[in-house]
Tab-separated table of C-alpha atoms in Angstrom:
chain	number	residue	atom	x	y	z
H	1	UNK	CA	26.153	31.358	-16.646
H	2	UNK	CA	28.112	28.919	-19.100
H	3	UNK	CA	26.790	26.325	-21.379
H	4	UNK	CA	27.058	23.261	-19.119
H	5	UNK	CA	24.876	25.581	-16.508
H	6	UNK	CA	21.928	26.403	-18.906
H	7	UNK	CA	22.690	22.282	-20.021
H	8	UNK	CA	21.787	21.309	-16.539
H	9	UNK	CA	19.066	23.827	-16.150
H	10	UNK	CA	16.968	22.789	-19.253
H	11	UNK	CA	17.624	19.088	-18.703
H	12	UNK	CA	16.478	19.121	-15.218
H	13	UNK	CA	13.395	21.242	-16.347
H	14	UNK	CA	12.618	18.740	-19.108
H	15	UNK	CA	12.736	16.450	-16.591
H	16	UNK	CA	10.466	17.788	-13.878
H	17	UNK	CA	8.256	18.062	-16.204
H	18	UNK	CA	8.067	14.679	-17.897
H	19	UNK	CA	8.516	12.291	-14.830
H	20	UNK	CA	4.860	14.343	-13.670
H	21	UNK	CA	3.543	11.599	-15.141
H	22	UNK	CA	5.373	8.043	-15.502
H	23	UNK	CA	5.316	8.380	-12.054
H	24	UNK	CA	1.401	8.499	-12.228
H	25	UNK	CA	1.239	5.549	-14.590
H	26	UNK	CA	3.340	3.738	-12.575
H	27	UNK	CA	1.456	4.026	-9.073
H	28	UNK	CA	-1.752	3.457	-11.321
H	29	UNK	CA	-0.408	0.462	-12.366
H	30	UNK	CA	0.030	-1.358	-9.838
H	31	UNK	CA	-3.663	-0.132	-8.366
H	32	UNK	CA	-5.325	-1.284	-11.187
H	33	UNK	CA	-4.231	-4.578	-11.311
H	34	UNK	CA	-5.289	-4.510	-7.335
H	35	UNK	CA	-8.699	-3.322	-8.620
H	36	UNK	CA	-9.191	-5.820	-10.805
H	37	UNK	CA	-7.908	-8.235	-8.545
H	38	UNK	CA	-10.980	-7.920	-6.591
H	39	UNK	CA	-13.055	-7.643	-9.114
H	40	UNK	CA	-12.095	-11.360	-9.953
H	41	UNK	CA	-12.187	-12.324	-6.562
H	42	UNK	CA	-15.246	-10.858	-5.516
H	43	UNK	CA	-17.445	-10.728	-9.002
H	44	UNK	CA	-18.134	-7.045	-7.599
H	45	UNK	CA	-18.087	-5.057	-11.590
H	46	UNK	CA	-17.763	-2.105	-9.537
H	47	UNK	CA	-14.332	-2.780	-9.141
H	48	UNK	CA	-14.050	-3.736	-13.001
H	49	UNK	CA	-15.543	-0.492	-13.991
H	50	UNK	CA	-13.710	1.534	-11.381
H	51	UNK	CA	-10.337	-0.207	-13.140
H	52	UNK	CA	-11.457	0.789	-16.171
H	53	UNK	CA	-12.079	4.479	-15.452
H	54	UNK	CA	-8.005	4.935	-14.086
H	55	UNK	CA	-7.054	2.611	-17.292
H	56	UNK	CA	-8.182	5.764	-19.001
H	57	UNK	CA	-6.794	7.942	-16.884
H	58	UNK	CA	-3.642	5.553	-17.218
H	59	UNK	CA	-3.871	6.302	-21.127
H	60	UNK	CA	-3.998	9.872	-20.986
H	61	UNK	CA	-1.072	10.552	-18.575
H	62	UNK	CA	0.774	7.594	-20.542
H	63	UNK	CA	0.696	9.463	-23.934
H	64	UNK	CA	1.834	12.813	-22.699
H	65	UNK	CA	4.561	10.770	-20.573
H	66	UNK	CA	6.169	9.770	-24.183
H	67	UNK	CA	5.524	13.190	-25.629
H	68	UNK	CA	7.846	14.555	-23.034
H	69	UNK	CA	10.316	11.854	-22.758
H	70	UNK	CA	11.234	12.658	-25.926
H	71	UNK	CA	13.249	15.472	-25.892
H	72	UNK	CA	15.452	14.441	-22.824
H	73	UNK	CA	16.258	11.422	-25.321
H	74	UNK	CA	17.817	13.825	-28.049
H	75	UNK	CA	19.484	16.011	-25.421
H	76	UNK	CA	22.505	13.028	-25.203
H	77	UNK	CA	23.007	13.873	-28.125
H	78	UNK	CA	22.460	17.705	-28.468
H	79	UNK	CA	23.343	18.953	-24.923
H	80	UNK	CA	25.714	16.016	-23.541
H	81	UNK	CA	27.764	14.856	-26.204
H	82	UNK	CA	30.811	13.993	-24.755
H	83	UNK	CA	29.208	12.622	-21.760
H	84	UNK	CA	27.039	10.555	-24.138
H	85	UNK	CA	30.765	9.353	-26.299
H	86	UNK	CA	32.621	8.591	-22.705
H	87	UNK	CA	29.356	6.748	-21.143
H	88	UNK	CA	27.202	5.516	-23.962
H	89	UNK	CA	28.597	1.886	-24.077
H	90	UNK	CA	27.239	1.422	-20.887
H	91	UNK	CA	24.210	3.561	-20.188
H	92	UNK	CA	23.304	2.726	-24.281
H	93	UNK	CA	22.210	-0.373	-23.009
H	94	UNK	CA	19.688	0.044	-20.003
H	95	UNK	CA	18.626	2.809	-22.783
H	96	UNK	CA	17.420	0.757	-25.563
H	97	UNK	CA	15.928	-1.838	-23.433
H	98	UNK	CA	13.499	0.493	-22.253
H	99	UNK	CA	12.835	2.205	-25.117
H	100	UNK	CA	13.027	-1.272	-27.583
H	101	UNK	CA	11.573	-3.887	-24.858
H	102	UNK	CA	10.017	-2.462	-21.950
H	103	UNK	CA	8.207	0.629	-23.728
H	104	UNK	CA	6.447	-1.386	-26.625
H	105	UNK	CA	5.355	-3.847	-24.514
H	106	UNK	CA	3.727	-1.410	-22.250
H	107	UNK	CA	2.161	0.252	-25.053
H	108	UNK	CA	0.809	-3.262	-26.676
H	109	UNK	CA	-0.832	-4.142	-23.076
H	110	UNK	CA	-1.849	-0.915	-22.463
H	111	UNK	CA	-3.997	-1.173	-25.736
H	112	UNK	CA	-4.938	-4.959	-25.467
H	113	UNK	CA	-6.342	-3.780	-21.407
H	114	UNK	CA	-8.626	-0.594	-22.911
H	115	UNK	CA	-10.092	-2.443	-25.920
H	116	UNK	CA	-10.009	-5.873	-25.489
H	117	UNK	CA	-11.889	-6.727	-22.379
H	118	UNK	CA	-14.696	-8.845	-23.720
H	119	UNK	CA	-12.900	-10.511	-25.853
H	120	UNK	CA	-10.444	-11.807	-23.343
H	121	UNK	CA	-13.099	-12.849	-20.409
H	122	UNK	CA	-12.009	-11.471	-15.994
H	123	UNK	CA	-9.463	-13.752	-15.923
H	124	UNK	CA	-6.853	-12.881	-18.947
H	125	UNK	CA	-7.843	-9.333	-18.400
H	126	UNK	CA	-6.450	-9.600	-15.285
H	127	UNK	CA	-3.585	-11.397	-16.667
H	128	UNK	CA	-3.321	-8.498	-19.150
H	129	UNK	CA	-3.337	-5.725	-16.378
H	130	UNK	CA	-0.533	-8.098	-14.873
H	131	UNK	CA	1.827	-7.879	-17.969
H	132	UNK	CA	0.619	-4.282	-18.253
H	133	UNK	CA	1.995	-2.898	-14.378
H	134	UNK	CA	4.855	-5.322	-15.224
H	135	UNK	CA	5.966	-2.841	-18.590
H	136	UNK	CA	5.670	-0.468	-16.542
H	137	UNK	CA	8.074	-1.206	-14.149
H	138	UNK	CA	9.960	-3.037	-15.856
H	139	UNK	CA	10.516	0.665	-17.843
H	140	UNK	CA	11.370	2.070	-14.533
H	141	UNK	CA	14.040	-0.626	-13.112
H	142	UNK	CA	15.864	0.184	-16.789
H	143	UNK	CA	15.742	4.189	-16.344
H	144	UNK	CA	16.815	3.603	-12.444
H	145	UNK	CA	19.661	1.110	-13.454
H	146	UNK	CA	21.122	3.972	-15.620
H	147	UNK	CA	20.557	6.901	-12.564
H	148	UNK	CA	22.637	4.393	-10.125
H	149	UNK	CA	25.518	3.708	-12.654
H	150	UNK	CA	25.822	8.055	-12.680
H	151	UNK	CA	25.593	7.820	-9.031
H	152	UNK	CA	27.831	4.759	-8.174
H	153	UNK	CA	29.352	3.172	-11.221
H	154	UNK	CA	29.760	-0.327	-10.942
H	155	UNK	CA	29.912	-3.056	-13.919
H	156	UNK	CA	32.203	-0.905	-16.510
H	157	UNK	CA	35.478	-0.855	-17.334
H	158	UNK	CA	37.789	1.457	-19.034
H	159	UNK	CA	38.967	0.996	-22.661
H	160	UNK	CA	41.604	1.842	-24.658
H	161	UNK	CA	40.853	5.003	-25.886
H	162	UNK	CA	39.507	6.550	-22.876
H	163	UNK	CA	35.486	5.535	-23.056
H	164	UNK	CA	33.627	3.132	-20.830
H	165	UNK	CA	32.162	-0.295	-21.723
H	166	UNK	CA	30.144	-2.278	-19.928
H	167	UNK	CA	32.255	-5.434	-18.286
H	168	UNK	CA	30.194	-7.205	-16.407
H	169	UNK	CA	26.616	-7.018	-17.187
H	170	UNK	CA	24.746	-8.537	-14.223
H	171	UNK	CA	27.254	-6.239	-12.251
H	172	UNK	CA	25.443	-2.959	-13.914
H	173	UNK	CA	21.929	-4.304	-13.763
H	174	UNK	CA	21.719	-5.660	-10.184
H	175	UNK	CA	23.848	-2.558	-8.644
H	176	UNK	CA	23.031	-2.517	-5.229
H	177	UNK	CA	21.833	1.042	-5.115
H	178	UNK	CA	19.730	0.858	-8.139
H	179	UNK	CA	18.025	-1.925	-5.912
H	180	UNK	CA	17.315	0.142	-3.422
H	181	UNK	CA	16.734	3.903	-5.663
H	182	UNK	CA	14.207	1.229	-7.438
H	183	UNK	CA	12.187	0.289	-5.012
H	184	UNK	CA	12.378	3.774	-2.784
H	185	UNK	CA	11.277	4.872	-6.719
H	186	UNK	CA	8.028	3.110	-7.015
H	187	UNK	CA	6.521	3.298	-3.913
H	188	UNK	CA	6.839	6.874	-4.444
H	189	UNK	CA	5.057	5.879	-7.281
H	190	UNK	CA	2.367	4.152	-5.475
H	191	UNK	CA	2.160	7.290	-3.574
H	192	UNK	CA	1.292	9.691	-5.875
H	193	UNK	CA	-0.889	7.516	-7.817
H	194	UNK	CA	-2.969	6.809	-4.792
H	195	UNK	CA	-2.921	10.479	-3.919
H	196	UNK	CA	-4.525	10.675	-7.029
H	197	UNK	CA	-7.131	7.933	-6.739
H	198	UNK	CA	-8.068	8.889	-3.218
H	199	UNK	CA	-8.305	13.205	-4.546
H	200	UNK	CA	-10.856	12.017	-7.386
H	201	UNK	CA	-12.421	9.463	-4.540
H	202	UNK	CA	-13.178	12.574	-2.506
H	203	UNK	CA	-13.816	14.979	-5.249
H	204	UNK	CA	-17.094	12.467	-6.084
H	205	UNK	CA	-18.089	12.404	-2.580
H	206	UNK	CA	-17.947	15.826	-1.681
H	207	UNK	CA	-20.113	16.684	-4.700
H	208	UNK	CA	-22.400	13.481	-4.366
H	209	UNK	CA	-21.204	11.620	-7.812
H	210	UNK	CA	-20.379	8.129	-8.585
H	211	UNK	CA	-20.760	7.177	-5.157
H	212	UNK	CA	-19.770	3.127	-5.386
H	213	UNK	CA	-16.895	4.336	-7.373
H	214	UNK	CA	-15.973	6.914	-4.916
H	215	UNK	CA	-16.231	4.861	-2.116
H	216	UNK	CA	-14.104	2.163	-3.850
H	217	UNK	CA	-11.320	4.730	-5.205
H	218	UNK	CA	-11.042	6.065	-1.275
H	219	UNK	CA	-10.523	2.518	-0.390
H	220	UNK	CA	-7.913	1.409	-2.380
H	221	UNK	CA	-6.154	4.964	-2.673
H	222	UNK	CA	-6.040	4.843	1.184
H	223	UNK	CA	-4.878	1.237	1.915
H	224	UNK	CA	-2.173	1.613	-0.700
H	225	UNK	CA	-0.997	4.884	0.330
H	226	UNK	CA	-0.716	4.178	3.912
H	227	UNK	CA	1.458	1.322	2.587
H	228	UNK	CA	3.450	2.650	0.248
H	229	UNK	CA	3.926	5.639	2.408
H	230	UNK	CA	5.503	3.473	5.438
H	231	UNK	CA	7.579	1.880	2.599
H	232	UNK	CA	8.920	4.970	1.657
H	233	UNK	CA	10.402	5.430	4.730
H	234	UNK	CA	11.501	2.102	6.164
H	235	UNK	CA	13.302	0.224	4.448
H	236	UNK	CA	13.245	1.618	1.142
H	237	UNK	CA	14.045	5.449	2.386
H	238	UNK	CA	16.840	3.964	5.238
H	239	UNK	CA	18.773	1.704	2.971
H	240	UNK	CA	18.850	4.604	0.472
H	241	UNK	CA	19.781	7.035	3.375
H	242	UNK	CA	22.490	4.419	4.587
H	243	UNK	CA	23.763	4.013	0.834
H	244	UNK	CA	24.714	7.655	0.379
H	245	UNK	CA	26.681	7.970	4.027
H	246	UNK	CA	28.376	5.000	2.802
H	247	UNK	CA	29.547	5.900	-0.886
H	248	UNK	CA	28.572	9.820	-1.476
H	249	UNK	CA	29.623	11.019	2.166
H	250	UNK	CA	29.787	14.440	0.670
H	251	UNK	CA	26.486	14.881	0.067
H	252	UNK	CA	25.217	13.698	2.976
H	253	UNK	CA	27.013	16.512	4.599
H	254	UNK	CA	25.790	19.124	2.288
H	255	UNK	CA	21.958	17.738	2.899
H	256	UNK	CA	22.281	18.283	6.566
H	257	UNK	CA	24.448	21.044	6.121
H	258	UNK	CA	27.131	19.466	8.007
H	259	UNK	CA	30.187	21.620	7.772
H	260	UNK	CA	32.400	20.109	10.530
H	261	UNK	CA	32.725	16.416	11.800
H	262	UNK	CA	31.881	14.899	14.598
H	263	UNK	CA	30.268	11.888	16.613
H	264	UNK	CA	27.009	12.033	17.921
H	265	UNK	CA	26.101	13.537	14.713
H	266	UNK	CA	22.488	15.852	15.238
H	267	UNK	CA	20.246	15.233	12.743
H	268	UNK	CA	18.761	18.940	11.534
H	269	UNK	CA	15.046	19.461	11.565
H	270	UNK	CA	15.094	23.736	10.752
H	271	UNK	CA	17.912	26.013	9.947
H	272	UNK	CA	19.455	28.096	7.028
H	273	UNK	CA	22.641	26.929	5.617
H	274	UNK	CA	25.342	29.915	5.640
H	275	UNK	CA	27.949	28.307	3.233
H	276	UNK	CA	30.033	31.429	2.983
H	277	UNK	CA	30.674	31.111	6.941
H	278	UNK	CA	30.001	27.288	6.751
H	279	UNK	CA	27.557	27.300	9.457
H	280	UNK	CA	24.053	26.340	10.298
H	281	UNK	CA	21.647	29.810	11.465
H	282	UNK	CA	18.823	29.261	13.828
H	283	UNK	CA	19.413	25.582	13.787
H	284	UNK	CA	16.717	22.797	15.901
H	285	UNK	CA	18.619	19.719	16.107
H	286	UNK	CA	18.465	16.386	17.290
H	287	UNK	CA	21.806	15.175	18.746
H	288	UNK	CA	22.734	11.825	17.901
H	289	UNK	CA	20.329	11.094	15.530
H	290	UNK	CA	21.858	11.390	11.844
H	291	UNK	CA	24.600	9.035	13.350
H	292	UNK	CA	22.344	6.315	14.187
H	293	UNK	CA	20.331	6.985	10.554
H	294	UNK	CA	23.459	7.222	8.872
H	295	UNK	CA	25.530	4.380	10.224
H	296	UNK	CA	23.776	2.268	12.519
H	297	UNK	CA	25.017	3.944	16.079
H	298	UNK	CA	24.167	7.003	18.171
H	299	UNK	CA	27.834	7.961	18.195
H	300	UNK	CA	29.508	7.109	15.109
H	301	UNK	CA	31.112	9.550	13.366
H	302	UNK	CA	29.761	12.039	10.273
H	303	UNK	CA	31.763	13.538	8.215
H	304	UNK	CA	31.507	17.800	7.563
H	305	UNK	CA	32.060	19.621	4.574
H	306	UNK	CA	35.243	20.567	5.725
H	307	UNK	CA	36.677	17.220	5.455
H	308	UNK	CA	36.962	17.309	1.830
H	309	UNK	CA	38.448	19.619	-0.846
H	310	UNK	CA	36.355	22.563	-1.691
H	311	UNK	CA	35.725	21.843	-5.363
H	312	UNK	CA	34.552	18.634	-4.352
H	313	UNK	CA	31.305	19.952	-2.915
H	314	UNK	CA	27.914	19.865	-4.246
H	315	UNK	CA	27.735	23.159	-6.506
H	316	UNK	CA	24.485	24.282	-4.502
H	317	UNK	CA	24.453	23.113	-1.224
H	318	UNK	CA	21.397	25.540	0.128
H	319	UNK	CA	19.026	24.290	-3.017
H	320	UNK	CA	20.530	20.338	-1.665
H	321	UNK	CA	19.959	21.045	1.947
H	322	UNK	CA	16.634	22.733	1.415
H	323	UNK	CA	15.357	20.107	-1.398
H	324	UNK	CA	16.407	16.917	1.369
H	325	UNK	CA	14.207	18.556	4.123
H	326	UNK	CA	11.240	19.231	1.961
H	327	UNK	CA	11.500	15.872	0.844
H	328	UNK	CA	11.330	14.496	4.221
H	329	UNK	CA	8.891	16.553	5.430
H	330	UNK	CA	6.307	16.146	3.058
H	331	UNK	CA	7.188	12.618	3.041
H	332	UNK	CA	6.455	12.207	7.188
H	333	UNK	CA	3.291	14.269	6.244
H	334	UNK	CA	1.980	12.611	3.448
H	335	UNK	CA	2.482	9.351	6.098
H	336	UNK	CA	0.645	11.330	8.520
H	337	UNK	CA	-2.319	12.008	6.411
H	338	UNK	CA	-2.879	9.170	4.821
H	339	UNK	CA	-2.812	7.462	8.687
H	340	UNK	CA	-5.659	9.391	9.461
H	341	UNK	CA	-7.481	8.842	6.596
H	342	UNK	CA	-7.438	5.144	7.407
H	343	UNK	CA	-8.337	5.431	10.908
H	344	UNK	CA	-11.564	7.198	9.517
H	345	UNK	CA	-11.885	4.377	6.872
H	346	UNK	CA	-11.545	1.205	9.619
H	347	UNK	CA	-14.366	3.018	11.169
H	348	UNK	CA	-16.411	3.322	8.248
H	349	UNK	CA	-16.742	6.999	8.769
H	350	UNK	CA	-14.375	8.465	5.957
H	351	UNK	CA	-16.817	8.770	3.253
H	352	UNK	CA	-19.184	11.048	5.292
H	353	UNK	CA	-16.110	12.840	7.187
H	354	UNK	CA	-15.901	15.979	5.269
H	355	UNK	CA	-12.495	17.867	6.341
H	356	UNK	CA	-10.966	14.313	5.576
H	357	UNK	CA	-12.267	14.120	2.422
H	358	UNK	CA	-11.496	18.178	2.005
H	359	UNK	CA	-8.139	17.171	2.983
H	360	UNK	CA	-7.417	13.866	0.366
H	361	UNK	CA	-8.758	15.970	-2.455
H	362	UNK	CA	-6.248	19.179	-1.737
H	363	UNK	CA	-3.493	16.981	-0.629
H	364	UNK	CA	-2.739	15.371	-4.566
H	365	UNK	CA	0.244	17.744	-5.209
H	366	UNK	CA	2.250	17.482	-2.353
H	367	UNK	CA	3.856	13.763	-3.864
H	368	UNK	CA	4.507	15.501	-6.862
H	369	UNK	CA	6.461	18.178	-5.243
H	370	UNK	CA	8.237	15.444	-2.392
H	371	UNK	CA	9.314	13.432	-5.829
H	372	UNK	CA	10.704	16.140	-7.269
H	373	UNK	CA	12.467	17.457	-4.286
H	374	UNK	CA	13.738	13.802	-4.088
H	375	UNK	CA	15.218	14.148	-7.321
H	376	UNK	CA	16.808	17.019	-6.972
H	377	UNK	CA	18.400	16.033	-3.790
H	378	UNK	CA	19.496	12.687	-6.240
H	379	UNK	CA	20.852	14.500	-8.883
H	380	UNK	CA	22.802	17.695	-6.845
H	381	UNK	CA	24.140	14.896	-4.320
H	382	UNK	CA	25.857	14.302	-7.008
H	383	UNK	CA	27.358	17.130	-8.160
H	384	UNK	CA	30.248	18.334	-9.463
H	385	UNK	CA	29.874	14.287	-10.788
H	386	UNK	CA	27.541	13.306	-13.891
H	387	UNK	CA	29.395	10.142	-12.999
H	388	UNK	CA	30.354	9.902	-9.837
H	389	UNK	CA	33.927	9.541	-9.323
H	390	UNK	CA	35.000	9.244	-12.809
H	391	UNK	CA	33.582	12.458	-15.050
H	392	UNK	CA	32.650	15.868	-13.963
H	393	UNK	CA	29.748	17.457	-14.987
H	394	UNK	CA	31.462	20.300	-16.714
H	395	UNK	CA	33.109	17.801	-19.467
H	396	UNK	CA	30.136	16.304	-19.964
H	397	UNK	CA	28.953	19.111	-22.381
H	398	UNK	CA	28.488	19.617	-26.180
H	399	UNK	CA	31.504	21.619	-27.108
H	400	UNK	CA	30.000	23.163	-30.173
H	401	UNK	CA	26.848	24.085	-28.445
H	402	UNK	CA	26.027	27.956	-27.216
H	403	UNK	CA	24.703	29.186	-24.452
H	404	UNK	CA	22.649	30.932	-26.529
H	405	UNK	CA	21.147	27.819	-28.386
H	406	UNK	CA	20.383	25.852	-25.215
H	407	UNK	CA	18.123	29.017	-23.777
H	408	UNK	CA	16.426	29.069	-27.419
H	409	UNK	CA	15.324	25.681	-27.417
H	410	UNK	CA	14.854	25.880	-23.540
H	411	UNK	CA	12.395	28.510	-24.064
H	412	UNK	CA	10.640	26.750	-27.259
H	413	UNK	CA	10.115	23.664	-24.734
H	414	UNK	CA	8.819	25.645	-21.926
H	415	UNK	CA	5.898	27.302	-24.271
H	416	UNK	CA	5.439	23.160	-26.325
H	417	UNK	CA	4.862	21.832	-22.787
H	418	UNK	CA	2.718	24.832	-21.642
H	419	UNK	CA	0.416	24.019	-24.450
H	420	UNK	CA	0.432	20.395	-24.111
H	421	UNK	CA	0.097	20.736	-19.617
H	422	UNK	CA	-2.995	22.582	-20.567
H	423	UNK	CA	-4.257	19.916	-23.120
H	424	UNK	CA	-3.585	17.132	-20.482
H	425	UNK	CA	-5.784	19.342	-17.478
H	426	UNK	CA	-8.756	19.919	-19.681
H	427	UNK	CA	-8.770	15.950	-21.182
H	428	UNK	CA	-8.326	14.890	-17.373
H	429	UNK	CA	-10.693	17.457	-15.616
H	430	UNK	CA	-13.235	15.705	-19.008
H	431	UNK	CA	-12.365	12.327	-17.532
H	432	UNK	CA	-12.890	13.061	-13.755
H	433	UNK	CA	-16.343	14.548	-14.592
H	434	UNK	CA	-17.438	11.913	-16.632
H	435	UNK	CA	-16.840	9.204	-14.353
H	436	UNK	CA	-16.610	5.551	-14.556
């Protein structure tokens, strides 16, 4: 494998890895502030202590979030140079505002929210939660706006000696798809972190701890999942869907594995892409239906694969296909579950429903593996591309950087984040059994 290979292999590990857990802090986020919401509302300090419990929690995951954020940072410059020199006046931007603006302000609420509370009195606490879940996505909206200008560049303009500049700055911050890749982005979020909140929920009442805590933590982690799950798939999940049949038609095709064109496009719910023969095996299809998802009607046409130039294809189309349907999948079941959980709640049986609660506390990884399939579908969609359109992947690299060098430091960060994953399960699993 050449350098720009082992490039893309240790940036998408590093990551993986880190976005484990901004995308916990930012689904915590936003619970928290609905925790303490009705705390105010009710005077219930149930809810305040509860909010203060996954403020810890928050803190925890928050730290090791900047600990591995890090090194992505420095591989611009390390592993992507010439990407970094052709892009930087643009992406540079979106950058340093989350790093300068977004970042430290996180941080400063963050610390205000965990030691400040009697000093500030319910209602500027509140406030301060507020500003704190606003950080937090405000960080997010920054990182996304840079993702969408890689996947549809808008905003920039070329300059004299070959590099891009931004030209229009509301253009590059209000770019339609990092609109939608935002907000498909954080209720994904809101997924996982009320996976999270409903697992510990049901972890304390299956073992018969903290039970006003529990009960409150499978409340909110229920409600907001079953939200932020339907979110997730309409309209967040369809306009995103809609945005990549309109401007990446390519890998749309590769995702369904879509080698020839045709109307009444099927959409593909199992089969194994052959890409040598460019054919589906032991396909179950739905006629008609990628169409309608794709553009709006039951018989317009889809492209194939076959439609465009060969070196124009995604560079792993089975790892694409295969990453989109997991997504999916886990994404209808996560819906699913989270539906039933609710039913049980409405009838105030949930806490005492055992398989339920079995279920909740076992189901906490699946978001974490549907986010990262998302992101892989993301970021091979775009492929041969690290800006779509305008620079291929392969001159993105460092050109005085080894192959050798980049599996060196990829295996020194593989054994740093081993150590600190373990550090972050045993001050969690501390956390979880101390309780609120």
């Amino acid at each position: 494998m050449n350098v720009a290979t082992w490039s893309r292999i240790q940036f998408g590990f590093t990551l993986t890895y880190h976005y484990l857990f901004p995308q916990l802090t930012m689904g915590l986020a936003l619970i928290i502030v609905v925790m303490k919401a009705v705390a105010l509302r009710t005077k219930n300090v149930d809810y305040d202590e509860a909010a203060r419990f996954w403020a810890r929690i928050f803190g925890i995951n928050f730290l090791v979030g900047v600990v591995t954020g890090i090194p992505m940072e420095f591989q611009f410059g390390t592993n992507w140079a010439r990407f970094s020199d052709y892009a930087g006046g643009v992406i540079g931007m979106t950058l340093a505002l989350e790093g300068m603006f977004a970042f430290f302000a996180e941080s400063a609420f963050l610390g205000v929210f965990l030691f400040r509370e009697k000093a500030l009195g319910p209602k500027k606490h509140f406030l301060v939660a507020c500003l704190l879940c606003a950080g937090s996505w405000l960080s997010g909206y920054f990182i996304i706006v840079t993702n969408a200008f890689m996947q549809h560049p808008l905003g920039q303009r070329v300059t004299e000696n070959g590099k891009l500049e931004i030209a229009d700055a509301w253009t590059y911050l209000t770019n339609p798809w990092a609109f939608w890749q935002y907000l498909h982005t954080m209720s994904a979020a809101v997924i996982t972190g009320a996976f999270v909140v409903a697992a510990v929920g049901a972890y304390w009442s299956l073992m018969g701890l903290h039970e006003k805590h529990a009960r409150i933590s499978l409340k909110i982690g229920v409600i907001c999942g079953l939200i932020a799950c339907s979110l997730q798939i309409f309209p967040t999940g369809d306009r995103s869907g809609k945005l990549v049949a309109d401007y990446q038609p390519i890998a749309l095709a590769a995702m369904e594995a879509k080698f020839t064109t045709s109307s009444h496009a099927e959409m593909v719910l199992i089969g194994q892409p052959d890409v040598e023969h460019e054919k589906l095996d032991n396909p179950i299809e739905v006629p008609g239906v990628l169409s309608m998802l794709s553009y709006g009607s039951f018989g317009a046409t889809v492209k194939g694969l076959d439609d465009f130039p060969r070196d124009e294809w995604p560079d792993n189309v089975e790892l694409l296909y295969y990453a989109y349907h997991i997504m999916v999948g886990l994404g209808t079941l996560l819906l699913g579950t989270m539906a039933l959980a609710a039913f049980f709640l409405w009838r105030k049986k949930l806490h005492e429903t055992r398989p339920v609660l079995w279920l909740l506390m076992l189901a906490f990884p699946f978001p974490y593996i549907a986010t990262t399939a998302g992101w892989t579908t993301a970021e091979l969609g775009r492929q041969p591309w690290i800006v779509y359109g305008l620079m291929r992947t392969a001159l993105g690299t460092s050109p005085t950087v080894s192959s050798g060098t980049v599996i060196f430091s990829l295996i020194g960060w593989m054994a740093l984040y081993l150590v600190v994953g373990i550090m972050f399960v045993i001050l969690i699993g501390r956390e979880v059994l101390r309780g609120p």
